[in-house]
Amino acid sequence: QVQLLESGGGLVQAGGSLRLSCVASGSIASISLMGWDRQAPGKQRELVASITGGGSTKYADSVKGRFTISRDNAKNTVYLQMNNLKPEDTAVYYCGARTDRIFWGQGAQITVSS
């Protein structure tokens, strides 16, 4: 079992920045991949960014150049730095961790006002 605790959500104006954090606990040695999904009202849930244990990253086209995912293995934490935020980034952001299954955090609301 893996437990994930997210923090850092909030309200920001368009063009602003926020950083999400996700601390993993439990069977963390078995985690092969961590990432962030988001769910906007009326839209399908989508992958925002992911990072492997070796540091390889992937991003959704909509956030490339604006969002950066990183991880601190010593702190069992993954971050999502979000810059130049847009109203269309408004969503609930979920931290995920993959072992032989996928675990999810409780979600963090990000609201970007125009």
Short mmCIF file of C-alpha atoms in Angstrom, two decimals:
data_model
loop_
_atom_site.label_atom_id
_atom_site.label_comp_id
_atom_site.label_asym_id
_atom_site.label_seq_id
_atom_site.Cartn_x
_atom_site.Cartn_y
_atom_site.Cartn_z
CA GLN A 1 0.00 0.00 0.00
CA VAL A 2 1.06 3.56 -0.78
CA GLN A 3 -0.44 6.65 0.79
CA LEU A 4 -0.20 10.01 -0.96
CA LEU A 5 -0.74 13.41 0.66
CA GLU A 6 -1.03 16.44 -1.59
CA SER A 7 -0.64 20.08 -0.65
CA GLY A 8 -0.26 23.45 -2.34
CA GLY A 9 -3.57 23.97 -4.08
CA GLY A 10 -5.36 27.27 -4.14
CA LEU A 11 -6.60 30.27 -6.06
CA VAL A 12 -4.35 32.27 -8.35
CA GLN A 13 -4.76 34.86 -11.07
CA ALA A 14 -3.97 34.04 -14.66
CA GLY A 15 -0.25 34.31 -15.27
CA GLY A 16 0.58 33.35 -11.72
CA SER A 17 2.38 30.35 -10.29
CA LEU A 18 1.69 27.58 -7.81
CA ARG A 19 3.56 24.52 -6.66
CA LEU A 20 1.90 21.26 -5.70
CA SER A 21 3.63 18.78 -3.43
CA CYS A 22 2.86 15.11 -2.90
CA VAL A 23 4.43 13.10 -0.10
CA ALA A 24 4.39 9.33 -0.44
CA SER A 25 4.46 6.89 2.46
CA GLY A 26 4.06 3.16 2.89
CA SER A 27 5.56 0.78 0.32
CA ILE A 28 7.52 3.53 -1.42
CA ALA A 29 10.36 1.24 -2.52
CA SER A 30 7.97 -0.40 -4.96
CA ILE A 31 7.00 2.87 -6.70
CA SER A 32 8.18 2.93 -10.31
CA LEU A 33 6.41 6.04 -11.54
CA MET A 34 4.75 9.10 -10.04
CA GLY A 35 2.69 11.77 -11.69
CA TRP A 36 -0.18 14.18 -11.70
CA ASP A 37 -3.61 13.90 -13.32
CA ARG A 38 -6.27 16.57 -13.37
CA GLN A 39 -10.04 16.60 -13.63
CA ALA A 40 -11.79 19.75 -14.77
CA PRO A 41 -15.58 20.17 -14.50
CA GLY A 42 -17.29 18.53 -17.46
CA LYS A 43 -14.04 17.22 -18.91
CA GLN A 44 -12.27 13.91 -18.97
CA ARG A 45 -9.52 13.27 -16.52
CA GLU A 46 -6.13 13.75 -18.15
CA LEU A 47 -2.49 13.04 -17.40
CA VAL A 48 -0.61 16.27 -16.75
CA ALA A 49 2.92 15.04 -16.06
CA SER A 50 4.82 11.97 -14.92
CA ILE A 51 8.31 11.13 -13.72
CA THR A 52 10.16 7.86 -13.36
CA GLY A 53 12.52 6.91 -10.57
CA GLY A 54 15.38 7.74 -12.91
CA GLY A 55 14.01 11.21 -13.56
CA SER A 56 12.55 10.79 -17.04
CA THR A 57 9.57 13.07 -17.52
CA LYS A 58 6.52 13.34 -19.75
CA TYR A 59 4.05 16.19 -20.10
CA ALA A 60 0.69 16.85 -21.66
CA ASP A 61 1.04 19.13 -24.68
CA SER A 62 -1.18 21.70 -22.98
CA VAL A 63 1.31 22.24 -20.13
CA LYS A 64 4.68 21.82 -21.87
CA GLY A 65 6.92 24.79 -21.19
CA ARG A 66 4.78 25.95 -18.27
CA PHE A 67 4.73 23.03 -15.81
CA THR A 68 7.70 21.15 -14.37
CA ILE A 69 7.52 17.87 -12.49
CA SER A 70 10.34 16.87 -10.18
CA ARG A 71 10.94 14.46 -7.33
CA ASP A 72 13.05 14.40 -4.21
CA ASN A 73 13.64 10.74 -3.45
CA ALA A 74 15.16 11.53 -0.05
CA LYS A 75 11.89 13.20 0.97
CA ASN A 76 9.64 10.75 -0.91
CA THR A 77 8.07 13.80 -2.50
CA VAL A 78 7.06 14.74 -6.02
CA TYR A 79 6.41 18.35 -7.03
CA LEU A 80 4.51 20.05 -9.80
CA GLN A 81 5.67 23.60 -10.43
CA MET A 82 3.04 25.43 -12.44
CA ASN A 83 3.92 28.73 -14.07
CA ASN A 84 1.98 31.06 -16.35
CA LEU A 85 -1.26 29.50 -15.21
CA LYS A 86 -4.33 29.86 -17.40
CA PRO A 87 -8.04 29.67 -16.53
CA GLU A 88 -8.21 26.38 -18.43
CA ASP A 89 -5.79 24.89 -15.88
CA THR A 90 -8.58 25.08 -13.31
CA ALA A 91 -9.15 21.54 -12.07
CA VAL A 92 -8.69 19.12 -9.23
CA TYR A 93 -5.15 17.79 -9.43
CA TYR A 94 -4.44 14.24 -8.26
CA CYS A 95 -1.07 12.79 -7.38
CA GLY A 96 -0.59 9.20 -8.46
CA ALA A 97 1.99 6.49 -7.79
CA ARG A 98 2.41 3.25 -9.69
CA THR A 99 3.55 -0.01 -8.18
CA ASP A 100 1.77 -3.17 -9.33
CA ARG A 101 -1.31 -0.96 -9.19
CA ILE A 102 -1.95 2.77 -9.13
CA PHE A 103 -2.60 4.74 -5.95
CA TRP A 104 -4.12 8.20 -5.86
CA GLY A 105 -4.12 11.08 -3.44
CA GLN A 106 -7.22 12.91 -2.31
CA GLY A 107 -6.84 15.73 -4.84
CA ALA A 108 -5.98 19.42 -4.64
CA GLN A 109 -8.15 22.15 -6.13
CA ILE A 110 -6.44 24.66 -8.41
CA THR A 111 -8.52 27.63 -9.50
CA VAL A 112 -7.14 30.15 -11.97
CA SER A 113 -9.10 33.38 -12.33
CA SER A 114 -9.02 35.48 -15.48
#
